[in-house]
Coordinates of C-alpha atoms in Angstrom, one line a residue:
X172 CA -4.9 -0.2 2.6
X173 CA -2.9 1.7 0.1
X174 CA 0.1 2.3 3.0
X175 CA -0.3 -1.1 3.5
X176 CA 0.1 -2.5 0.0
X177 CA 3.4 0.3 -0.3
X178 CA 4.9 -1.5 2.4
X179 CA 3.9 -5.1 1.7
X180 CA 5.5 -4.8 -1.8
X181 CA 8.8 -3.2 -0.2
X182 CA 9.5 -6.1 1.6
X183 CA 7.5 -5.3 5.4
X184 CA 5.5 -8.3 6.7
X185 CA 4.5 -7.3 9.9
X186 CA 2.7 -4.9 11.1
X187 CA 2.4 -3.2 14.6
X188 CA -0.9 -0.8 14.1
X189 CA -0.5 2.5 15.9
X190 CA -3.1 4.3 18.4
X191 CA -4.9 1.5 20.0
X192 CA -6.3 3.7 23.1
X193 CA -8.0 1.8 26.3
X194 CA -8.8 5.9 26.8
X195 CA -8.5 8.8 24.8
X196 CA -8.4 11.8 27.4
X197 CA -6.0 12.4 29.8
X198 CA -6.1 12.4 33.6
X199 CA -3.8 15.5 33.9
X200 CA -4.3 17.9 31.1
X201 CA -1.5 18.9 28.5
X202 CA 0.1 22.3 28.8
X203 CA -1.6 24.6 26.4
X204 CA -4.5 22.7 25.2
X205 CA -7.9 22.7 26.7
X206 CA -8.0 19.9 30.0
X207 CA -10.8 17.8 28.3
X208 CA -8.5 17.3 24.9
X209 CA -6.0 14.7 26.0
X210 CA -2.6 14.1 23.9
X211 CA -4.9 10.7 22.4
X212 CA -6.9 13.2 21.2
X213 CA -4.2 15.1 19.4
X214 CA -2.6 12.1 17.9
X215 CA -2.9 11.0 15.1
X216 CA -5.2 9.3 14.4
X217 CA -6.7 9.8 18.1
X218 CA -7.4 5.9 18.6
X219 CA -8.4 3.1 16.3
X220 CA -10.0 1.5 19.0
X221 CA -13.7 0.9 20.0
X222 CA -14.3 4.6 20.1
X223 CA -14.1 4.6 16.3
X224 CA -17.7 3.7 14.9
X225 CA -15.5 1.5 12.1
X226 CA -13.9 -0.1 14.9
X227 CA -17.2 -3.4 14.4
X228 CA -15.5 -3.8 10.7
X229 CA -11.7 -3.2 11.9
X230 CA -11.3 -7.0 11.3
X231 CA -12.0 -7.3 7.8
X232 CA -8.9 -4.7 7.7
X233 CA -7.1 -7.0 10.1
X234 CA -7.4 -10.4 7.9
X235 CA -6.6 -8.7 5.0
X236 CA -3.4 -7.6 6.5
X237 CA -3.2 -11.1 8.2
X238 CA -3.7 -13.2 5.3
X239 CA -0.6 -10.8 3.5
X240 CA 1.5 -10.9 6.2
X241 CA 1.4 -14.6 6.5
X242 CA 2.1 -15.2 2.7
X243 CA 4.7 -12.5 2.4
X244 CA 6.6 -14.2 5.1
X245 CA 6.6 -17.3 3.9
X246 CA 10.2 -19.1 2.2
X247 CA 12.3 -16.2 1.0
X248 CA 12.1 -13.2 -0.5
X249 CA 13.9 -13.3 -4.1
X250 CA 15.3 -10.5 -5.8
X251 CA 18.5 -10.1 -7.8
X252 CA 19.6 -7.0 -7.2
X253 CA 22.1 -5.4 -4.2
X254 CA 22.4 -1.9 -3.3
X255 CA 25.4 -1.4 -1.5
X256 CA 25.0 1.1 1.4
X257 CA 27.5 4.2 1.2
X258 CA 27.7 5.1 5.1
X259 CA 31.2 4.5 5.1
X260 CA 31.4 7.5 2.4
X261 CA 29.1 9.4 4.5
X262 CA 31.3 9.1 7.5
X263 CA 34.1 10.6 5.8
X264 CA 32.9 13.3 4.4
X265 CA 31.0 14.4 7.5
X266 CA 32.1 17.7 9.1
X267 CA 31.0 19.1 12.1
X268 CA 30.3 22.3 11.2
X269 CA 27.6 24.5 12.3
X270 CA 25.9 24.0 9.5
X271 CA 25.6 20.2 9.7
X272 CA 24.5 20.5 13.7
X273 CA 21.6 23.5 12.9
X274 CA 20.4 21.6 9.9
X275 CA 16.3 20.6 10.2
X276 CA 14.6 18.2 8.2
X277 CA 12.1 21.0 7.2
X278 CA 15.0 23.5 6.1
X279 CA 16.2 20.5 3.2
X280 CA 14.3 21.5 0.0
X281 CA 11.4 19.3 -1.3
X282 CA 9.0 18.4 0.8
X283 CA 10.3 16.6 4.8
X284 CA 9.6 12.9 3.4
X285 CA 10.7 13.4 0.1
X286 CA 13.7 16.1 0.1
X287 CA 15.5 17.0 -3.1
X288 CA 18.0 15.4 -4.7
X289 CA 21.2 17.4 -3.6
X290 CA 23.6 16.8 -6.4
X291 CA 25.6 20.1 -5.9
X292 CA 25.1 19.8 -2.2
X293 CA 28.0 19.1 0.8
X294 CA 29.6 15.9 -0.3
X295 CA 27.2 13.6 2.3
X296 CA 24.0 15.4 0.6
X297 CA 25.5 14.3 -2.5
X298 CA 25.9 10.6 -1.7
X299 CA 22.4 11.1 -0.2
X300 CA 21.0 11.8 -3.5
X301 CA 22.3 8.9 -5.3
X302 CA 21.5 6.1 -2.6
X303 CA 17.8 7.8 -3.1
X304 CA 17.8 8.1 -6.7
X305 CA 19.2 4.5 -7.5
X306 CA 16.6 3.3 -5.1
X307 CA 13.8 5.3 -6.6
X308 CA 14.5 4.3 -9.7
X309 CA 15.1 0.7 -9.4
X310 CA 11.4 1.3 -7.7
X311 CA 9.7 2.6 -10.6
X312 CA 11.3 0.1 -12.5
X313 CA 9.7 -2.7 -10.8
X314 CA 12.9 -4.1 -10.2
X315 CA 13.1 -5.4 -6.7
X316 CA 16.5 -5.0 -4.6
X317 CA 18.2 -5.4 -1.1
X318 CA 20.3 -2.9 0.6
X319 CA 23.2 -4.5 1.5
X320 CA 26.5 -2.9 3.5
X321 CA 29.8 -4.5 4.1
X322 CA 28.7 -6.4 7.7
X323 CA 26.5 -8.3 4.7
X324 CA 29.4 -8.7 2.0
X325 CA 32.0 -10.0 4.8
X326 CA 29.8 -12.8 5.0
X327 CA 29.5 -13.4 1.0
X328 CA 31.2 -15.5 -1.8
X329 CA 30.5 -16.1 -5.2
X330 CA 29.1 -18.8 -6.8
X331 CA 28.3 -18.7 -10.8
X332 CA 28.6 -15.5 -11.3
X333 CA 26.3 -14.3 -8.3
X334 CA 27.3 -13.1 -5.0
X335 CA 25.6 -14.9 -2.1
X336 CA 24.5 -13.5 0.9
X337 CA 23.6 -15.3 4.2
X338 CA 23.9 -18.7 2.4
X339 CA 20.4 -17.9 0.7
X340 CA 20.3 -14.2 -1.2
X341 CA 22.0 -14.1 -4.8
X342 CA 22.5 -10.9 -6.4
X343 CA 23.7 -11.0 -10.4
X344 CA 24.1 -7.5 -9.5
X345 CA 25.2 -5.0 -7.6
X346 CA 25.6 -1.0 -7.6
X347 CA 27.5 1.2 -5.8
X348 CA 26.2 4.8 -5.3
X349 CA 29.1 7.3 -5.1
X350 CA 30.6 5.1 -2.8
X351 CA 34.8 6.9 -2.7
X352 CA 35.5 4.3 0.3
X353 CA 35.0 0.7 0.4
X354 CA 36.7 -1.9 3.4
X355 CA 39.4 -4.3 1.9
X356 CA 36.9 -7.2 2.5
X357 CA 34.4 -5.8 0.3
X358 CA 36.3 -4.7 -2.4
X359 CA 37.6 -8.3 -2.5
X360 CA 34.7 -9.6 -2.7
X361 CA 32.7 -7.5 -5.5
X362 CA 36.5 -7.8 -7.4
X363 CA 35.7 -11.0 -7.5
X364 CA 31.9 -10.8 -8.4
X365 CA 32.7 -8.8 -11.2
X366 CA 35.7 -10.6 -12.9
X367 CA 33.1 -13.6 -12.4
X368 CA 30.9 -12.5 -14.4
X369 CA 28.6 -10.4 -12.1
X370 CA 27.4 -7.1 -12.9
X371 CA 29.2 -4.5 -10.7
X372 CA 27.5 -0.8 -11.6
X373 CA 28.5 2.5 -9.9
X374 CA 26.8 6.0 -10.0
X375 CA 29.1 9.3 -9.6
X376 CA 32.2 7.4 -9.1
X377 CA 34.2 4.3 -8.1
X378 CA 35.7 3.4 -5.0
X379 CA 39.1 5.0 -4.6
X380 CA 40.2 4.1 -0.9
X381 CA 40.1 1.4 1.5
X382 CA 38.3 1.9 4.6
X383 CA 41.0 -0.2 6.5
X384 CA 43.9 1.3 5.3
X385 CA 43.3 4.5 4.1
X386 CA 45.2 3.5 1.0
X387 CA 44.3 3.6 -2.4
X388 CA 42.5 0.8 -4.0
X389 CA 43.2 -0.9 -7.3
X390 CA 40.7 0.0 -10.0
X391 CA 37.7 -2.2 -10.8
X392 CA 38.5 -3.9 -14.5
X393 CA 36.1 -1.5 -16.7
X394 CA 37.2 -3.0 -19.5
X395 CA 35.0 -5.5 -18.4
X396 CA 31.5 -5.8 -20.4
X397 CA 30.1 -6.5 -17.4
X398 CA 31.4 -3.4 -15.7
X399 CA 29.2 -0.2 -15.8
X400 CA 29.6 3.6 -15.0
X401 CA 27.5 6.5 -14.5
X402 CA 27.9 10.1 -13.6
X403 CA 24.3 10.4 -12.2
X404 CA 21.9 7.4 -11.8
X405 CA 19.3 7.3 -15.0
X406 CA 17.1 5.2 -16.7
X407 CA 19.8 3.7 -18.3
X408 CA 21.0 1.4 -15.3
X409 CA 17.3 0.1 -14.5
X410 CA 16.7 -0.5 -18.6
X411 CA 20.6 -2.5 -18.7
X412 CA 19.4 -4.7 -14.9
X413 CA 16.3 -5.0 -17.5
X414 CA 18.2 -6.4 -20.2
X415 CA 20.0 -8.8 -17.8
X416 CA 16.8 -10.3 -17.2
X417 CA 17.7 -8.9 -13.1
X418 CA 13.7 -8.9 -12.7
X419 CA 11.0 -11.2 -11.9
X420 CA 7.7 -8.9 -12.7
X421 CA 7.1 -6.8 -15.6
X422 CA 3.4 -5.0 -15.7
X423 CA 2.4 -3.5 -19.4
X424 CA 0.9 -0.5 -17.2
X425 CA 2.7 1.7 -14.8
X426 CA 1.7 2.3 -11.2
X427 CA 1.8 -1.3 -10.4
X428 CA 4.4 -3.7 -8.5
X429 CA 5.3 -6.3 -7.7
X430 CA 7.2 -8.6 -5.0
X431 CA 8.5 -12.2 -5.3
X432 CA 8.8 -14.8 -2.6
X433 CA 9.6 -18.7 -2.8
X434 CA 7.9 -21.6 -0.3
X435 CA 7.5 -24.9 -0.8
X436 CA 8.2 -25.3 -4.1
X437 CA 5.8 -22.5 -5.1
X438 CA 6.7 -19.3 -6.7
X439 CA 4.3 -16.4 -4.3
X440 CA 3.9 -12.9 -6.2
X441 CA 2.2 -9.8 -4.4
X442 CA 0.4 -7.7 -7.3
X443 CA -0.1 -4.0 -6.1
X444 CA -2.0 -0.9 -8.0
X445 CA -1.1 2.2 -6.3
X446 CA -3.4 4.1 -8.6
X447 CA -7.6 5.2 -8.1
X448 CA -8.0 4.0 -12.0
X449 CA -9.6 1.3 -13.4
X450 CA -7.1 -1.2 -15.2
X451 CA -8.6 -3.5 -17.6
X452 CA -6.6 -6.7 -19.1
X453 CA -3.2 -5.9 -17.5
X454 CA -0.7 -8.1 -19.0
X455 CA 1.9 -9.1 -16.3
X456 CA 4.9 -11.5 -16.8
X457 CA 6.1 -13.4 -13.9
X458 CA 9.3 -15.3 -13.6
X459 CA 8.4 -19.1 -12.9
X460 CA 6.6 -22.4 -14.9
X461 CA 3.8 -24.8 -14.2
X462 CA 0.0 -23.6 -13.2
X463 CA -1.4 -20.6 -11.5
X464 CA -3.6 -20.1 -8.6
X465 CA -5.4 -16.3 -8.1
X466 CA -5.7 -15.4 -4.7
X467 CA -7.7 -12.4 -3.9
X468 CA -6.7 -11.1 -0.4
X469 CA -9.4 -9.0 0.8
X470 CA -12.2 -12.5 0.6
X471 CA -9.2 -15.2 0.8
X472 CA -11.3 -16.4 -2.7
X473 CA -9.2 -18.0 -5.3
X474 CA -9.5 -19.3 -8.7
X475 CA -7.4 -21.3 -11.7
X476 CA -5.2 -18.5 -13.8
X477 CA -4.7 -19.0 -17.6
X478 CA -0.9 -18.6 -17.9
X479 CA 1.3 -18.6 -21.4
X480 CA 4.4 -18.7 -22.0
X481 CA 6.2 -15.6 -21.6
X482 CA 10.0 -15.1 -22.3
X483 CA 10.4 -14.4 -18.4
X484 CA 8.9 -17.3 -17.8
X485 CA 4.6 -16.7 -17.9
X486 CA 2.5 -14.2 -18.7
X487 CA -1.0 -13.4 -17.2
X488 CA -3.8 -11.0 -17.5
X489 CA -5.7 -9.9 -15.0
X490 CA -7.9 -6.6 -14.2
X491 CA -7.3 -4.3 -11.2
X492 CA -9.9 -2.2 -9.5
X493 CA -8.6 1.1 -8.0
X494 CA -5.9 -0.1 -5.4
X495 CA -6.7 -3.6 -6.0
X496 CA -4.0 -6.3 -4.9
X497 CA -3.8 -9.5 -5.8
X498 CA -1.6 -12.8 -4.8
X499 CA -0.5 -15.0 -7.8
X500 CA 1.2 -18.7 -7.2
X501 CA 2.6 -20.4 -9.4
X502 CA 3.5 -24.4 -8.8
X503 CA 5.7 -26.4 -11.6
X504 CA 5.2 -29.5 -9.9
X505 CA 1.5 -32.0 -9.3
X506 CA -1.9 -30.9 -10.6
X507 CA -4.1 -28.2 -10.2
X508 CA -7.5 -28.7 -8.7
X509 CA -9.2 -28.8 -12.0
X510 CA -12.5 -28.3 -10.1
X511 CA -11.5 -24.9 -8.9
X512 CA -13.3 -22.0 -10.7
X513 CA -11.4 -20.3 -13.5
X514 CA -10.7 -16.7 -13.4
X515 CA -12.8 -14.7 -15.9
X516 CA -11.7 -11.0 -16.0
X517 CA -14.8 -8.5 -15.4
X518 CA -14.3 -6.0 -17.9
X519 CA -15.7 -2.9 -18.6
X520 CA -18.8 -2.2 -16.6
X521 CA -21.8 -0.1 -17.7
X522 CA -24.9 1.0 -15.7
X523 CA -28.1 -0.6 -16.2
X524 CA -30.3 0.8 -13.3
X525 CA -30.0 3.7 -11.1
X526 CA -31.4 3.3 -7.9
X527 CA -32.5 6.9 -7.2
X528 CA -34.6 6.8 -4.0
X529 CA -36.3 8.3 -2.2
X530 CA -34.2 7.3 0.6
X531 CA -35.4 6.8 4.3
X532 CA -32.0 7.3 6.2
X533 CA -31.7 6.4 9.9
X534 CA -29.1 7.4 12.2
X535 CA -27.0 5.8 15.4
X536 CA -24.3 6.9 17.3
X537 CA -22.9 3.4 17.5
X538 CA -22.1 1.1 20.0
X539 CA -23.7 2.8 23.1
X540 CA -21.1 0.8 25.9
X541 CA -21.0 3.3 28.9
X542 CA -17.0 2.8 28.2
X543 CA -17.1 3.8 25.1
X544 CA -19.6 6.8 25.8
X545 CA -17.4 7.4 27.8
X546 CA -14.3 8.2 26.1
X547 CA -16.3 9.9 23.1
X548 CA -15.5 13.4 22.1
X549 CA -18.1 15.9 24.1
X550 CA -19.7 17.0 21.2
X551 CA -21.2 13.5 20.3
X552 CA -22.1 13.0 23.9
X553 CA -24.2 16.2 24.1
X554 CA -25.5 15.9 20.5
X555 CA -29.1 13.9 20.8
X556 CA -29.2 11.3 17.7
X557 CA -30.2 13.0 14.2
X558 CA -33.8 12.1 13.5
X559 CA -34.8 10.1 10.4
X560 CA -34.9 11.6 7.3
X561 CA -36.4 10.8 3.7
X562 CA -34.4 12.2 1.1
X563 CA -34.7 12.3 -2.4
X564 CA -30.7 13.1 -3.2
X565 CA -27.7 11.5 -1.4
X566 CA -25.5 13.8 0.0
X567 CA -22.5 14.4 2.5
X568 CA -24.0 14.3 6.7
X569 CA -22.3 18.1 6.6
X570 CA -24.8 19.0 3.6
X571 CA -27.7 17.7 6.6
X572 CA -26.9 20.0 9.1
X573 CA -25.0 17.3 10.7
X574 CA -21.3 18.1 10.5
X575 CA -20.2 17.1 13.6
X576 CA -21.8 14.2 14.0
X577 CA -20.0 10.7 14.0
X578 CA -21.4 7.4 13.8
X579 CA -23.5 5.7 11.3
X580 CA -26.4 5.6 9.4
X581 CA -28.7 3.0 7.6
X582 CA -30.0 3.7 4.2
X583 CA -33.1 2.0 2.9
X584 CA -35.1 2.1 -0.6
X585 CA -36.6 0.0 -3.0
X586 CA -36.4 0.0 -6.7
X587 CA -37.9 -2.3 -9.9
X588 CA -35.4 -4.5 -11.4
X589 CA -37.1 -5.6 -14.9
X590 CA -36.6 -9.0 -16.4
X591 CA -33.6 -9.4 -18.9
X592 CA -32.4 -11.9 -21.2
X593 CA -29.2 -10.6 -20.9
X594 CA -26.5 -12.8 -19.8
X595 CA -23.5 -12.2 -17.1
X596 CA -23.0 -11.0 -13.5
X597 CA -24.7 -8.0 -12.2
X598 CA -22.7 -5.6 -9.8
X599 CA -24.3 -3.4 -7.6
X600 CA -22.1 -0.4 -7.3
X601 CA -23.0 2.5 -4.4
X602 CA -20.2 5.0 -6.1
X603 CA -19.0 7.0 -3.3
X604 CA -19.0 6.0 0.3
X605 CA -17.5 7.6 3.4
X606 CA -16.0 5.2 4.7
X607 CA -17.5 1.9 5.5
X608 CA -20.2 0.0 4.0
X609 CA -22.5 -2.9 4.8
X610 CA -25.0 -4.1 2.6
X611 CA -28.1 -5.8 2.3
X612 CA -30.3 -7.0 -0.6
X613 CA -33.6 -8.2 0.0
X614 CA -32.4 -9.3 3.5
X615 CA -29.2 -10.8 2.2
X616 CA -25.7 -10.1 3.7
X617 CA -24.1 -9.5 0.7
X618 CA -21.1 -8.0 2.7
X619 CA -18.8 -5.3 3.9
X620 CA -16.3 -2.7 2.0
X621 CA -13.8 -0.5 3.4
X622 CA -12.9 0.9 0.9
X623 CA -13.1 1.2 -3.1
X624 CA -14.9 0.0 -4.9
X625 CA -17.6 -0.2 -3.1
X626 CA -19.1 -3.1 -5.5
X627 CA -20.9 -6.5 -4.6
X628 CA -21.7 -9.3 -7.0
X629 CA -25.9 -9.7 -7.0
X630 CA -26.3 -12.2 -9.6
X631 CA -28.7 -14.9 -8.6
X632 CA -30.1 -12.2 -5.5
X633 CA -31.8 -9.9 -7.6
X634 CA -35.8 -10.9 -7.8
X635 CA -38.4 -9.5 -10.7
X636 CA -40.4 -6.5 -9.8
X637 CA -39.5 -4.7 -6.7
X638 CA -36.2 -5.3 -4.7
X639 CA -35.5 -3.2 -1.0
X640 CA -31.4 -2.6 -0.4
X641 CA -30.2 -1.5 3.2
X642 CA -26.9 0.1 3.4
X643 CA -25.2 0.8 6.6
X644 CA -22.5 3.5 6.3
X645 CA -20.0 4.5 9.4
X646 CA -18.0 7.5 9.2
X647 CA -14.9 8.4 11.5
X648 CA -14.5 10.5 14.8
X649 CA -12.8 13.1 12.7
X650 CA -16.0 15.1 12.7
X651 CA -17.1 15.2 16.5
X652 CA -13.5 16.0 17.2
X653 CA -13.8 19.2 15.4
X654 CA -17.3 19.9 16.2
X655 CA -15.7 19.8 20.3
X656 CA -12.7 21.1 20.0
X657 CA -12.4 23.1 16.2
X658 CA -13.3 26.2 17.3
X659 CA -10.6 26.6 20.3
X660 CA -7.5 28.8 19.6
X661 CA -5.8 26.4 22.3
X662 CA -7.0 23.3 20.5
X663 CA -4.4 24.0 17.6
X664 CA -1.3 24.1 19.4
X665 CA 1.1 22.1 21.1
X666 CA 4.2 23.5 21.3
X667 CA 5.7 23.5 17.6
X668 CA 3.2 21.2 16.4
X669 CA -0.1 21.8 15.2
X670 CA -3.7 19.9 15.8
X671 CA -6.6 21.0 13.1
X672 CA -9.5 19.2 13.7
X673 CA -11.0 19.0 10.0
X674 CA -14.7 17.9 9.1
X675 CA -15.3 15.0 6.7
X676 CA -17.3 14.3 4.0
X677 CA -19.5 11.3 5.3
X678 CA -21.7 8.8 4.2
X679 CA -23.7 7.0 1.1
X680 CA -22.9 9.7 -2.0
X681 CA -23.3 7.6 -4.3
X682 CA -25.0 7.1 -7.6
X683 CA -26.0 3.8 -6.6
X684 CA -26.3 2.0 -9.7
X685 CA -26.5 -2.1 -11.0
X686 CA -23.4 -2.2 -13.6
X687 CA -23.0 -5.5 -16.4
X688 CA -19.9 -6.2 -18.5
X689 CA -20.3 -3.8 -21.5
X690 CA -19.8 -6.8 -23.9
X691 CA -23.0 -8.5 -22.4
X692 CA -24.8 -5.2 -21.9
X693 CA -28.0 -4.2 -24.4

């Protein structure tokens, strides 16, 4: 989910999930590894598929990402800002010299997926770093952009001091990482842009030769207030776009963003945390008039959204749970259903009751499909199905003697809920769950998690005196894949690659506990 949030707020609306295996072994084995652990096995993951015991709550996953992916690709996207793309630059600075041809991702320094900036690298290394670094930072800012290269500026023109794209993208500005060579077309075009009134920025340097000609080009007018230089890409360029009012989303935390599309008249914002923390009364300003609807994505609930006037255009609060998204649209036009529900923000929760056991904890290996048996690693198929067990403690499966088992389990106990007078939802909480959850109370679906919190609303369910709760918790294959094939020297290797099979901490760890808003608590 987290992945998929990154990407939904970077602009990706469709998704292609990887690893969806009819069969998991291979008919002919793979040279050095063991015949019974195919290549599916080694990938990564080895299938999400109906050998994973998750796979029965895979679609609660799927219209998540299906309600996302149809919003997000709704109308257009709308952002403000171009990044112009410096491959021209690239190209001619490139020389083929050994060193260029024997360079490895793994020899650049950082880490493979996010290598250092190279300021005093070769000349491409240095462009490298200030593409990166004025697309980082514009990311951290919150302030949404397009990459844009000169196939994209041939087609543009500029109208009001923006530069349109594609009859439909406008950009107030643009920036230009150490970009020395620019096509005649282009530099017409941003010439234009900027003596318009656009705002034309540049990192390390400005264009000094055309790509046509090889001559040199006329100087941009920096005299220009709309003109702006930099030696290295800073805060500075992101806090000017700021000023300029070249945003539509501004959070009063970090760790949260934001993306903007427009349909049918409506103004669609994606809301992301990308943090495990608990933000309470988030203030977020959203370009845009009229009402507010709340959408939560994971239930497809919504609600009516308070909204004030904010000098973007409205401001809203709203709480986010760790990793919590949410979809805000705003409508200047008609009514809103006043019969909707409003959207009142939790809070700060505080237990009330610990449910403490004892537990009676039965186990299953899962759908039992002689397909699916199967294609299960050997280690599951040979291991007979844990007994039951009464526990006082939650714990991890390993810390049961049962580390290499996957599948799930069903946890039952009963506990005495007193009478209150005390006002407000009730929230039962189970803490700590690897990895999925389905819950009952008092033989009530209350519903499924995949992930955190693992929290369901039981106001109105809860019943005086004694209450039973069932939760059914699935793990991953990740354990019975090391339990087969950990221990085998032959297991780990694949030519330059590496497999580890790594046991999992599984299960319903808890505390398990009934949480109220701390204003309506005692």
């Amino acid at each position: 989910k987290w992945m998929t949030d990154w990407q939904l707020v970077h602009g990706v609306n469709l998704f292609v999930p990887h690893a969806f295996f009819y069969a998991s072994t291979e008919d002919e084995p793979v040279p050095e590894i063991p015949d019974n652990l195919g290549f599916r096995w080694y990938d990564c993951p080895p299938s999400m598929f109906f050998q994973q015991p998750y796979w029965p709550y895979y679609a609660h996953y799927a219209d998540y990402t299906a309600r996302l992916s149809y919003l997000m690709s709704r109308g257009e996207q709308v952002c403000r800002v171009a990044v112009y793309y410096p491959i021209e630059t690239v190209q001619a600075d490139f020389r083929p010299t050994p060193e260029y041809f024997n360079l490895h991702a793994f020899e650049i320094p950082g880490s493979w997926m996010t290598a250092d900036y190279l300021w005093d690298g070769p000349a491409g290394a240095q462009t490298d770093a200030h593409f990166r670094s004025v697309c980082d930072g514009l990311r951290q800012a919150n302030i949404d952009f397009d990459v844009v290269d000169d196939d994209s500026l041939a087609t543009g023109r500029v109208d009001d001091g923006c530069l349109v794209l594609r009859d439909s993208r406008r950009y107030q500005a643009v920036v230009l990482p150490r970009t020395l060579w620019l096509d005649d077309t282009s530099y017409a075009a941003l010439s234009q842009f900027a003596t318009q009134g656009g705002t034309l920025m540049a990192t390390g340097c400005w264009p000094g030769h055309s790509v046509d000609s090889g001559k040199k080009l006329p100087p941009f007018d920096a005299s220009l207030p709309n003109v702006h230089q930099w030696e290295r890409p800073t805060e500075e360029l992101a806090d000017t776009l700021r000023k300029e009012e070249a945003h539509d989303v501004s959070f009063s935390r970090p760790e949260l963003y934001g993306a903007h599309r427009q349909a049918d008249g409506s103004e669609i914002y994606f809301l992301t945390s990308q943090t495990d923390a608990e933000l309470l009364g988030v203030g977020v300003s959203l370009r845009g008039t009229g009402w507010a609807w709340l959408l939560d994505p994971v239930t497809g609930a919504h609600w009516r959204l308070a909204v004030r006037d904010d000098p973007l255009g409205v401001k809203v609060v709203l709480d986010f749970s760790p990793y919590q998204s949410w979809v805000v649209i705003i409508n200047s036009t008609g009514d809103i259903d006043s019969s909707a529900p409003e959207y009142r923000m939790m809070g700060l929760l505080v237990p009330q009751v610990t449910v403490t056991g004892p537990w009676q904890v039965v186990f299953d290996k899962g759908d039992q499909h002689p397909n699916r048996v199967r294609d299960l690693p050997p280690a599951l198929v040979r291991m007979p199905t844990p007994g039951p067990l009464s526990v006082d403690t939650l714990a991890s499966w390993d810390d049961w003697g049962l580390a290499g088992f996957s599948g799930g389990a069903l946890y039952s106990t009963s506990w005495e809920w007193p009478v209150s007078e005390q006002e407000g939802d009730v929230w039962l909480d189970l803490g700590d769950v690897r990895m999925v959850a389905e819950v009952w109370l008092n033989g009530v679906h209350l519903g499924v998690r995949l992930w955190a919190p693992y929290r369901f609303c039981v106001t109105g369910k809860l019943e005086e005196g004694s209450n039973r709760l069932d939760v059914r918790v699935v793990n991953t294959l990740a354990n019975a894949i090391a339990a087969s094939y950990g221990d085998s020297e032959d297991a780990v290797k694949r030519g330059s690659a590496s497999f580890e099979p790594e046991t999992l901490r599984s299960g319903l760890l808890g505390p398990v506990q009934l949480l109220m808003e701390a204003a309506r608590f005692g």
